[in-house]
Amino acid sequence: HSVRAVRQQSSRHDPHRIGVGVLVTQEGGRVPLLPDQVAFTPGIHEFTWSPDSKSIAYVSTQSGQSEIWVVSAAGGQPQRLTSNGLPKKQPHWSGDGKWIAYVAIQPGGLGDIEMVAAEGDNTINLTESASDDRNPAWAPDSHTLAFTANDRVRTRILTVDVETRTLVEIAEENA
């Protein structure tokens, strides 16, 4: 009980710490889960609903490597969509349900934006660059992704057309 009380108290007093879920203890208590607690938990790290609410895509190390998996929202056998072994973060399903964009952490710690077909037969690296690319967000039409790129001198918001791979800089700020 003392751990639960400390966690609840610390999250309540820090308005910048937002819970990402709730852990229900065997005693029936509820403990808010903070992002840094989930990030270091082995197993499932992050997830996203499919637009039709029938599936969930998630990042898991269940195969021994960080990969993107999909499972029916009703439960069942998960399907691994990626298999390159690079750590993955921030999965986001396209509005048309055909693609899942995510951040693939390259050797050296920089992120690239990649996407994998929801059926798992095609993986594409969209931003092979020297910057740290993160925070992919789909346009409603599912043809464009916006993301941040940080090269330690500046942070930019860029878009990439997923078919032509054309990059457009939207905003820039010195780091």
Short mmCIF file of C-alpha atoms in Angstrom, two decimals:
data_model
loop_
_atom_site.label_atom_id
_atom_site.label_comp_id
_atom_site.label_asym_id
_atom_site.label_seq_id
_atom_site.Cartn_x
_atom_site.Cartn_y
_atom_site.Cartn_z
CA HIS A 1 0.00 0.00 0.00
CA SER A 2 2.84 2.46 0.65
CA VAL A 3 4.11 2.30 -2.94
CA ARG A 4 0.64 2.95 -4.29
CA ALA A 5 0.14 5.95 -2.04
CA VAL A 6 3.48 7.46 -3.04
CA ARG A 7 2.79 7.05 -6.77
CA GLN A 8 -0.69 8.51 -6.48
CA GLN A 9 0.58 11.40 -4.42
CA SER A 10 3.50 12.21 -6.74
CA SER A 11 1.32 12.17 -9.88
CA ARG A 12 -1.36 14.27 -8.19
CA HIS A 13 1.07 17.02 -7.17
CA ASP A 14 2.87 17.32 -10.50
CA PRO A 15 0.43 18.73 -13.08
CA HIS A 16 2.86 17.97 -15.92
CA ARG A 17 2.82 14.20 -15.27
CA ILE A 18 -0.12 12.69 -17.13
CA GLY A 19 -1.13 9.09 -16.54
CA VAL A 20 -1.35 6.74 -19.53
CA GLY A 21 -3.36 4.06 -17.80
CA VAL A 22 -4.29 2.53 -14.47
CA LEU A 23 -2.84 -0.52 -12.76
CA VAL A 24 -5.39 -2.37 -10.63
CA THR A 25 -3.71 -4.07 -7.66
CA GLN A 26 -4.73 -7.43 -6.21
CA GLU A 27 -6.26 -5.53 -3.29
CA GLY A 28 -8.47 -3.56 -5.71
CA GLY A 29 -6.47 -0.34 -5.51
CA ARG A 30 -5.89 1.79 -8.59
CA VAL A 31 -2.42 3.15 -9.37
CA PRO A 32 -1.95 5.64 -12.23
CA LEU A 33 0.68 4.49 -14.73
CA LEU A 34 3.02 7.23 -15.89
CA PRO A 35 4.71 7.24 -19.33
CA ASP A 36 8.19 6.55 -17.94
CA GLN A 37 6.89 3.51 -16.04
CA VAL A 38 5.42 1.99 -19.21
CA ALA A 39 8.44 2.82 -21.40
CA PHE A 40 10.74 0.53 -19.43
CA THR A 41 8.32 -2.37 -19.03
CA PRO A 42 9.28 -5.45 -21.06
CA GLY A 43 6.58 -6.75 -23.36
CA ILE A 44 4.04 -4.40 -24.93
CA HIS A 45 5.14 -0.77 -25.06
CA GLU A 46 2.75 1.35 -27.14
CA PHE A 47 -0.41 0.65 -29.11
CA THR A 48 -2.91 2.22 -31.51
CA TRP A 49 -6.45 1.33 -32.59
CA SER A 50 -7.26 0.65 -36.23
CA PRO A 51 -9.66 3.22 -37.70
CA ASP A 52 -12.46 0.61 -37.86
CA SER A 53 -11.83 -0.36 -34.19
CA LYS A 54 -11.42 -4.03 -35.18
CA SER A 55 -7.66 -4.34 -34.53
CA ILE A 56 -4.89 -2.99 -32.34
CA ALA A 57 -1.32 -2.48 -33.53
CA TYR A 58 1.35 -2.49 -30.85
CA VAL A 59 5.09 -2.52 -30.22
CA SER A 60 6.27 -5.68 -28.46
CA THR A 61 9.45 -7.55 -27.67
CA GLN A 62 7.63 -10.92 -27.49
CA SER A 63 9.75 -12.24 -30.38
CA GLY A 64 12.95 -11.17 -28.61
CA GLN A 65 13.18 -7.98 -30.69
CA SER A 66 11.14 -4.77 -30.81
CA GLU A 67 8.57 -5.27 -33.57
CA ILE A 68 5.12 -4.07 -34.68
CA TRP A 69 2.33 -6.60 -34.12
CA VAL A 70 -1.41 -6.55 -34.87
CA VAL A 71 -4.15 -8.42 -33.03
CA SER A 72 -7.92 -8.47 -33.31
CA ALA A 73 -9.61 -6.21 -30.75
CA ALA A 74 -11.67 -9.27 -29.80
CA GLY A 75 -8.47 -11.18 -28.99
CA GLY A 76 -6.81 -14.01 -30.83
CA GLN A 77 -3.47 -14.81 -32.41
CA PRO A 78 -1.28 -11.72 -32.98
CA GLN A 79 0.49 -11.24 -36.31
CA ARG A 80 4.01 -9.78 -36.46
CA LEU A 81 4.25 -7.13 -39.20
CA THR A 82 7.93 -6.14 -38.95
CA SER A 83 11.08 -8.16 -38.45
CA ASN A 84 14.10 -5.88 -38.84
CA GLY A 85 15.02 -5.88 -35.13
CA LEU A 86 15.34 -2.10 -34.77
CA PRO A 87 13.62 -0.65 -31.68
CA LYS A 88 10.26 0.86 -32.60
CA LYS A 89 8.07 3.57 -31.06
CA GLN A 90 4.96 5.64 -31.68
CA PRO A 91 2.83 3.41 -33.96
CA HIS A 92 0.01 5.29 -35.72
CA TRP A 93 -2.57 3.74 -38.02
CA SER A 94 -3.46 5.59 -41.26
CA GLY A 95 -7.06 6.77 -41.54
CA ASP A 96 -7.75 4.35 -44.40
CA GLY A 97 -6.43 1.45 -42.32
CA LYS A 98 -3.85 0.37 -44.91
CA TRP A 99 -0.62 1.48 -43.18
CA ILE A 100 0.94 1.81 -39.75
CA ALA A 101 3.57 4.52 -39.41
CA TYR A 102 6.13 4.31 -36.60
CA VAL A 103 9.55 5.50 -35.48
CA ALA A 104 12.41 3.04 -36.04
CA ILE A 105 15.38 3.83 -33.82
CA GLN A 106 18.56 3.47 -35.87
CA PRO A 107 21.98 2.48 -34.48
CA GLY A 108 23.20 5.61 -32.71
CA GLY A 109 19.74 6.44 -31.34
CA LEU A 110 18.26 8.58 -34.12
CA GLY A 111 14.74 7.86 -35.33
CA ASP A 112 13.52 7.35 -38.90
CA ILE A 113 9.86 7.35 -39.89
CA GLU A 114 8.88 4.02 -41.39
CA MET A 115 5.56 2.51 -42.35
CA VAL A 116 4.39 -1.06 -42.72
CA ALA A 117 1.36 -2.34 -44.59
CA ALA A 118 -1.39 -3.39 -42.20
CA GLU A 119 -1.27 -6.79 -43.92
CA GLY A 120 2.46 -6.97 -43.11
CA ASP A 121 3.82 -7.54 -46.60
CA ASN A 122 5.62 -4.25 -47.18
CA THR A 123 7.84 -2.02 -45.00
CA ILE A 124 9.06 1.38 -46.26
CA ASN A 125 11.57 3.77 -44.69
CA LEU A 126 10.25 7.25 -45.46
CA THR A 127 12.94 9.45 -43.88
CA GLU A 128 16.43 8.01 -44.09
CA SER A 129 18.18 11.14 -42.81
CA ALA A 130 20.82 12.37 -40.39
CA SER A 131 18.17 14.03 -38.20
CA ASP A 132 16.17 12.48 -35.36
CA ASP A 133 12.71 11.98 -36.90
CA ARG A 134 9.81 11.40 -34.48
CA ASN A 135 6.11 11.98 -33.83
CA PRO A 136 4.49 10.72 -37.04
CA ALA A 137 0.94 11.98 -37.59
CA TRP A 138 -1.22 10.99 -40.56
CA ALA A 139 -3.17 13.52 -42.61
CA PRO A 140 -6.87 12.64 -42.75
CA ASP A 141 -6.49 11.56 -46.40
CA SER A 142 -3.82 8.95 -45.48
CA HIS A 143 -1.51 10.17 -48.26
CA THR A 144 0.75 12.40 -46.15
CA LEU A 145 2.56 12.06 -42.85
CA ALA A 146 3.73 14.98 -40.73
CA PHE A 147 6.64 14.48 -38.32
CA THR A 148 9.31 16.33 -36.36
CA ALA A 149 12.97 16.31 -37.38
CA ASN A 150 15.64 17.43 -34.92
CA ASP A 151 19.26 17.86 -36.01
CA ARG A 152 20.44 19.45 -32.71
CA VAL A 153 20.60 22.88 -34.39
CA ARG A 154 16.92 23.16 -35.22
CA THR A 155 13.65 21.31 -34.92
CA ARG A 156 11.37 21.22 -37.93
CA ILE A 157 7.93 19.95 -38.79
CA LEU A 158 7.99 18.25 -42.17
CA THR A 159 5.48 16.36 -44.26
CA VAL A 160 6.22 13.44 -46.55
CA ASP A 161 4.00 12.22 -49.37
CA VAL A 162 3.93 8.45 -48.79
CA GLU A 163 3.72 7.66 -52.51
CA THR A 164 6.31 10.07 -53.97
CA ARG A 165 8.36 10.51 -50.75
CA THR A 166 8.43 14.27 -51.42
CA LEU A 167 9.38 16.20 -48.27
CA VAL A 168 7.97 19.66 -47.47
CA GLU A 169 9.17 21.77 -44.54
CA ILE A 170 6.20 23.28 -42.67
CA ALA A 171 7.81 25.00 -39.67
CA GLU A 172 11.26 25.50 -38.15
CA GLU A 173 12.61 26.61 -34.78
CA ASN A 174 16.15 26.76 -33.44
CA ALA A 175 16.83 23.99 -30.94
#
